[in-house]
Tab-separated table of C-alpha atoms in Angstrom:
chain	number	residue	atom	x	y	z
W	1411	MET	CA	165.556	3.234	130.622
W	1412	ALA	CA	162.260	1.329	131.059
W	1413	THR	CA	160.535	0.188	127.886
W	1414	LYS	CA	156.814	0.611	127.336
W	1415	PRO	CA	154.929	-2.680	127.268
W	1416	THR	CA	153.504	-3.531	123.834
W	1417	THR	CA	149.843	-4.189	123.366
W	1418	THR	CA	148.153	-6.255	120.733
W	1419	GLU	CA	144.781	-5.160	119.331
W	1420	GLU	CA	142.587	-7.740	117.612
W	1421	ILE	CA	140.800	-6.625	114.515
W	1422	SER	CA	137.285	-7.943	114.166
W	1423	VAL	CA	135.756	-8.022	110.686
W	1424	LEU	CA	132.016	-8.680	110.485
W	1425	GLU	CA	131.303	-11.777	108.512
W	1426	ILE	CA	128.858	-11.077	105.606
W	1427	SER	CA	126.832	-13.296	103.347
W	1428	GLU	CA	124.243	-12.922	100.589
W	1429	GLY	CA	120.515	-12.907	100.857
W	1430	THR	CA	118.022	-13.472	98.008
W	1431	VAL	CA	114.366	-12.616	97.807
W	1432	THR	CA	111.992	-12.663	94.801
W	1433	PHE	CA	109.076	-10.307	94.431
W	1434	CYS	CA	105.982	-10.652	92.121
W	1435	VAL	CA	105.268	-7.200	90.739
W	1436	ILE	CA	102.174	-5.760	89.174
W	1437	GLY	CA	101.952	-2.283	87.586
W	1438	ASN	CA	99.789	0.286	89.371
W	1439	SER	CA	100.159	2.592	86.361
W	1440	PRO	CA	101.080	2.001	82.661
W	1441	LEU	CA	104.644	1.214	81.801
W	1442	ILE	CA	106.292	3.356	78.991
W	1443	PHE	CA	109.291	1.857	77.259
W	1444	ASN	CA	112.054	4.260	76.324
W	1445	ARG	CA	114.823	2.277	74.601
W	1446	MET	CA	117.044	4.382	72.369
W	1447	ALA	CA	116.326	3.494	68.655
W	1448	GLU	CA	119.025	1.802	66.690
W	1449	LYS	CA	118.842	4.750	64.238
W	1450	ALA	CA	119.886	7.117	66.867
W	1451	LYS	CA	122.578	4.832	68.167
W	1452	ARG	CA	124.145	4.564	64.668
W	1453	GLU	CA	124.023	8.249	64.253
W	1454	LEU	CA	125.936	8.707	67.480
W	1455	LEU	CA	128.385	6.053	66.309
W	1456	MET	CA	128.891	7.496	62.878
W	1457	PRO	CA	127.194	10.948	62.393
W	1458	LYS	CA	126.065	11.756	58.876
W	1459	GLY	CA	126.608	15.420	59.369
W	1460	ARG	CA	124.054	18.325	58.951
W	1461	LYS	CA	121.289	17.650	56.354
W	1462	SER	CA	120.613	20.198	53.676
W	1463	THR	CA	117.085	21.678	53.149
W	1464	ALA	CA	116.572	19.240	50.243
W	1465	ASP	CA	117.643	16.234	52.246
W	1466	ARG	CA	115.278	17.145	55.108
W	1467	ALA	CA	112.425	17.649	52.643
W	1468	ALA	CA	113.095	14.322	51.011
W	1469	SER	CA	113.194	12.270	54.266
W	1470	LEU	CA	110.677	11.680	56.951
W	1471	LYS	CA	111.514	13.162	60.370
W	1472	HIS	CA	109.435	10.452	62.104
W	1473	ASN	CA	108.216	6.951	61.299
W	1474	PRO	CA	105.733	6.187	64.157
W	1475	VAL	CA	105.368	2.501	63.434
W	1476	GLU	CA	109.196	2.039	63.395
W	1477	GLU	CA	109.704	4.130	66.411
W	1478	TYR	CA	107.068	2.226	68.331
W	1479	ARG	CA	108.612	-1.111	67.616
W	1480	ASN	CA	112.135	0.128	68.306
W	1481	SER	CA	111.212	1.611	71.709
W	1482	VAL	CA	111.085	-1.811	73.503
W	1483	TYR	CA	113.841	-3.948	74.859
W	1484	ARG	CA	113.408	-7.421	73.214
W	1485	ASN	CA	114.089	-10.976	73.998
W	1486	VAL	CA	115.185	-12.757	70.843
W	1487	GLY	CA	114.272	-16.296	69.783
W	1488	ASP	CA	111.288	-18.529	70.183
W	1489	THR	CA	112.224	-19.966	73.609
W	1490	ALA	CA	111.791	-16.775	75.567
W	1491	ARG	CA	108.866	-16.418	77.855
W	1492	THR	CA	108.292	-12.745	76.923
W	1493	ARG	CA	109.344	-10.536	74.082
W	1494	LEU	CA	109.445	-7.453	76.243
W	1495	LYS	CA	112.096	-6.905	78.974
W	1496	LEU	CA	113.480	-4.099	81.106
W	1497	PRO	CA	117.143	-3.521	82.229
W	1498	ALA	CA	117.470	-4.934	85.733
W	1499	PRO	CA	119.186	-1.728	86.991
W	1500	ALA	CA	115.857	0.088	86.543
W	1501	PHE	CA	114.553	-1.617	89.769
W	1502	LYS	CA	117.800	-1.088	91.589
W	1503	GLY	CA	117.719	2.590	90.759
W	1504	ALA	CA	114.037	2.745	91.975
W	1505	MET	CA	115.145	1.294	95.288
W	1506	ALA	CA	118.055	3.714	95.609
W	1507	THR	CA	115.659	6.600	94.941
W	1508	ALA	CA	113.231	5.341	97.472
W	1509	ALA	CA	116.048	5.205	100.068
W	1510	LEU	CA	116.317	8.980	99.933
W	1511	ASP	CA	112.760	9.223	101.537
W	1512	LEU	CA	113.053	6.409	104.082
W	1513	PRO	CA	114.759	6.866	107.424
W	1514	GLY	CA	117.571	4.409	108.235
W	1515	THR	CA	118.786	3.974	104.639
W	1516	LYS	CA	121.031	5.760	102.298
W	1517	LYS	CA	121.176	5.873	98.580
W	1518	SER	CA	124.872	5.169	98.402
W	1519	GLU	CA	124.446	2.190	100.665
W	1520	ILE	CA	121.661	0.644	98.555
W	1521	GLY	CA	123.948	1.124	95.545
W	1522	ARG	CA	126.667	-0.976	97.125
W	1523	LEU	CA	124.663	-3.514	99.095
W	1524	VAL	CA	121.738	-4.384	96.780
W	1525	TRP	CA	121.623	-5.650	93.213
W	1526	VAL	CA	119.029	-7.255	90.860
W	1527	GLN	CA	119.775	-10.732	89.609
W	1528	GLY	CA	120.368	-10.877	85.873
W	1529	GLU	CA	120.784	-8.171	83.246
W	1530	TYR	CA	117.169	-7.850	82.318
W	1531	VAL	CA	113.769	-8.574	83.833
W	1532	ASP	CA	111.093	-10.289	81.723
W	1533	VAL	CA	107.940	-8.121	81.487
W	1534	TYR	CA	104.455	-9.533	80.829
W	1535	GLY	CA	101.717	-7.416	79.215
W	1536	VAL	CA	100.427	-6.396	75.765
W	1537	PRO	CA	101.991	-3.291	74.211
W	1538	LYS	CA	100.168	-0.526	72.407
W	1539	LEU	CA	101.359	2.550	70.425
W	1540	LEU	CA	101.488	5.802	72.415
W	1541	MET	CA	102.174	9.166	70.546
W	1542	SER	CA	102.735	12.237	72.848
W	1543	VAL	CA	104.102	15.658	72.776
W	1544	VAL	CA	107.523	15.998	74.339
W	1545	ARG	CA	109.988	18.850	74.859
W	1546	SER	CA	113.515	18.614	73.292
W	1547	ALA	CA	116.585	19.229	75.397
W	1548	ASP	CA	117.656	22.323	73.492
W	1549	ILE	CA	117.567	25.824	75.008
W	1550	ASN	CA	114.257	26.572	73.480
W	1551	LYS	CA	112.574	23.348	74.634
W	1552	THR	CA	111.341	22.748	71.171
W	1553	PRO	CA	108.191	20.603	71.087
W	1554	ASP	CA	108.242	17.296	69.163
W	1555	ILE	CA	106.122	14.184	68.839
W	1556	ARG	CA	107.561	10.903	70.232
W	1557	THR	CA	106.225	7.474	69.693
W	1558	ARG	CA	106.782	4.735	72.282
W	1559	ALA	CA	105.327	1.401	73.407
W	1560	ILE	CA	103.038	1.513	76.529
W	1561	VAL	CA	101.718	-1.384	78.428
W	1562	ALA	CA	98.582	-0.659	80.428
W	1563	GLU	CA	98.627	-3.850	82.514
W	1564	TRP	CA	102.069	-5.292	83.227
W	1565	ALA	CA	103.704	-7.762	85.613
W	1566	CYS	CA	107.137	-9.311	86.290
W	1567	SER	CA	109.166	-11.204	88.842
W	1568	VAL	CA	112.212	-9.424	90.271
W	1569	THR	CA	114.996	-11.282	92.253
W	1570	ILE	CA	116.833	-8.956	94.574
W	1571	ARG	CA	120.214	-10.052	96.159
W	1572	PHE	CA	121.583	-8.124	99.129
W	1573	VAL	CA	124.330	-8.172	101.735
W	1574	LYS	CA	123.517	-9.684	105.114
W	1575	PRO	CA	123.553	-8.917	107.983
W	1576	LYS	CA	123.595	-5.286	107.040
W	1577	LEU	CA	120.271	-5.756	105.326
W	1578	GLN	CA	117.377	-8.190	105.904
W	1579	ALA	CA	114.727	-9.492	103.669
W	1580	LYS	CA	111.957	-7.530	105.466
W	1581	ALA	CA	113.854	-4.264	104.933
W	1582	ILE	CA	114.391	-5.126	101.241
W	1583	GLY	CA	110.651	-5.746	100.899
W	1584	ASN	CA	109.780	-2.429	102.506
W	1585	LEU	CA	112.238	-0.627	100.206
W	1586	MET	CA	110.944	-2.425	97.101
W	1587	ALA	CA	107.338	-1.518	98.052
W	1588	ALA	CA	108.322	2.157	98.579
W	1589	ALA	CA	110.154	2.183	95.246
W	1590	GLY	CA	107.029	1.146	93.484
W	1591	ILE	CA	105.166	4.115	94.943
W	1592	THR	CA	107.748	6.915	95.005
W	1593	ALA	CA	109.995	6.033	92.010
W	1594	GLY	CA	108.625	3.572	89.547
W	1595	VAL	CA	110.356	2.374	86.310
W	1596	GLY	CA	110.254	3.273	82.603
W	1597	ASP	CA	109.726	6.680	80.914
W	1598	PHE	CA	107.843	9.543	82.488
W	1599	ARG	CA	107.942	7.708	85.841
W	1600	GLN	CA	106.875	8.916	89.212
W	1601	GLU	CA	110.489	9.633	90.201
W	1602	LYS	CA	110.731	12.445	87.557
W	1603	GLY	CA	108.093	14.462	89.196
W	1604	LYS	CA	105.698	15.250	86.367
W	1605	GLY	CA	104.566	11.797	85.302
W	1606	SER	CA	103.045	9.058	87.333
W	1607	PHE	CA	103.773	6.162	85.023
W	1608	GLY	CA	105.673	2.956	85.904
W	1609	GLN	CA	104.369	2.614	89.508
W	1610	PHE	CA	104.059	-0.868	90.861
W	1611	ARG	CA	103.048	-2.910	93.896
W	1612	LEU	CA	104.192	-6.250	95.350
W	1613	VAL	CA	101.708	-9.165	95.331
W	1614	ASP	CA	101.656	-12.911	96.183
W	1615	ALA	CA	102.552	-15.369	93.453
W	1616	THR	CA	98.908	-16.631	93.603
W	1617	ASP	CA	97.356	-13.102	93.049
W	1618	PRO	CA	94.557	-13.562	90.432
W	1619	ASN	CA	95.520	-10.477	88.469
W	1620	PHE	CA	99.202	-11.447	88.401
W	1621	LEU	CA	98.473	-14.862	87.090
W	1622	ARG	CA	96.083	-13.381	84.482
W	1623	ILE	CA	98.591	-10.952	83.147
W	1624	ILE	CA	101.305	-13.704	83.004
W	1625	SER	CA	98.789	-15.901	81.121
W	1626	GLU	CA	97.544	-13.375	78.685
W	1627	GLY	CA	100.558	-11.175	78.206
W	1628	GLY	CA	103.383	-13.559	77.134
W	1629	ARG	CA	105.587	-13.664	74.068
W	1630	ASP	CA	102.942	-14.464	71.475
W	1631	ALA	CA	100.504	-11.794	72.629
W	1632	GLN	CA	103.393	-9.228	72.739
W	1633	ASP	CA	104.517	-10.192	69.204
W	1634	ALA	CA	100.867	-9.654	68.068
W	1635	GLY	CA	100.702	-6.269	69.760
W	1636	LEU	CA	103.962	-5.030	68.202
W	1637	ASP	CA	102.755	-6.171	64.739
W	1638	ALA	CA	99.238	-4.637	65.138
W	1639	CYS	CA	100.433	-1.166	66.379
W	1640	GLU	CA	97.149	-0.528	68.014
W	1641	PRO	CA	96.905	3.104	69.412
W	1642	TYR	CA	96.740	3.451	73.140
W	1643	ASP	CA	94.387	6.400	73.223
W	1644	TRP	CA	92.384	8.712	71.090
W	1645	ASP	CA	95.211	11.246	70.567
W	1646	SER	CA	97.533	8.446	69.346
W	1647	GLU	CA	94.780	7.156	67.166
W	1648	GLU	CA	94.109	10.511	65.557
W	1649	LEU	CA	97.812	11.389	64.980
W	1650	LEU	CA	98.638	7.933	63.583
W	1651	ASP	CA	95.556	8.021	61.237
W	1652	TRP	CA	96.580	11.515	59.965
W	1653	PHE	CA	100.191	10.424	59.476
W	1654	THR	CA	99.164	7.290	57.554
W	1655	LYS	CA	96.822	9.292	55.211
W	1656	GLU	CA	99.343	12.148	54.696
W	1657	LEU	CA	102.094	9.614	53.811
W	1658	VAL	CA	99.934	7.948	51.135
W	1659	LYS	CA	99.039	11.431	49.782
W	1660	ARG	CA	102.628	12.590	49.587
W	1661	ASP	CA	103.601	9.259	47.871
W	1662	ASP	CA	100.906	9.821	45.261
W	1663	ASP	CA	102.057	13.433	44.657
W	1664	LYS	CA	105.765	12.480	44.381
W	1665	PRO	CA	105.742	11.131	40.837
W	1666	ALA	CA	104.151	14.316	39.485
W	1667	ALA	CA	106.659	16.458	41.445
W	1668	ASP	CA	109.581	14.334	40.141
W	1669	ALA	CA	108.270	14.646	36.664
W	1670	GLY	CA	108.141	18.415	36.942
W	1671	THR	CA	111.615	18.508	38.294
W	1672	ARG	CA	112.951	16.454	35.387
W	1673	LYS	CA	111.125	18.792	32.883
W	1674	ARG	CA	112.709	21.915	34.342
W	1675	LYS	CA	116.056	20.308	34.321
W	1676	ALA	CA	115.726	19.341	30.661
W	1677	ALA	CA	114.708	22.974	29.760
């Protein structure tokens, strides 16, 4: 019986390498920070349980100044170039979202083939206090007031690494530019549909506005902005002013109320 000749097939694996490109970024619209407050994290880690009516009456639901300062991601120490920073995956997520609207790219491919160097990206720009009405995630969409830091003019440098030859630097640049228009970063960003915050554009390293923001919006200016708690707009100023006056008023009324409580208990 004749035997069939054996054939040998050669498997060819495409050789890949890493490419790197750095972009200078300027905000086209204000950037809103949305870091979860430490108080909320601790409550998730060790819940206190449901508060009674008396407990709720004795405690403040909101502290705008504290919420404002806690809403930013911070670099620690005096050697950092900026106090403010953003998680690096925010820019990767923006690029993945942009891939949905561009021909020739897929969101899943960008997730595998592209990454941002480092865990965080330093952000330049002076923060101000923003108070705005938001809707809670409950079934009734209960309105609430949320205080966050907002940076009207902001800039940063983002280093993108990618897999070659599947992707090239020009394609990464196009994708990053599209991400700045259609997705953005931060809270209430363009990607979410309602807001248009966090949009950005790519510029040269010698761009005058980029250099100005880097010069004027470093660590010292950001520390001063976090300490000053300057309202961003008229609504924020009005709400913060009312809160401050009402807090003083309630503190003044508290001793009289406590005295009345002690008197009733004694009777």
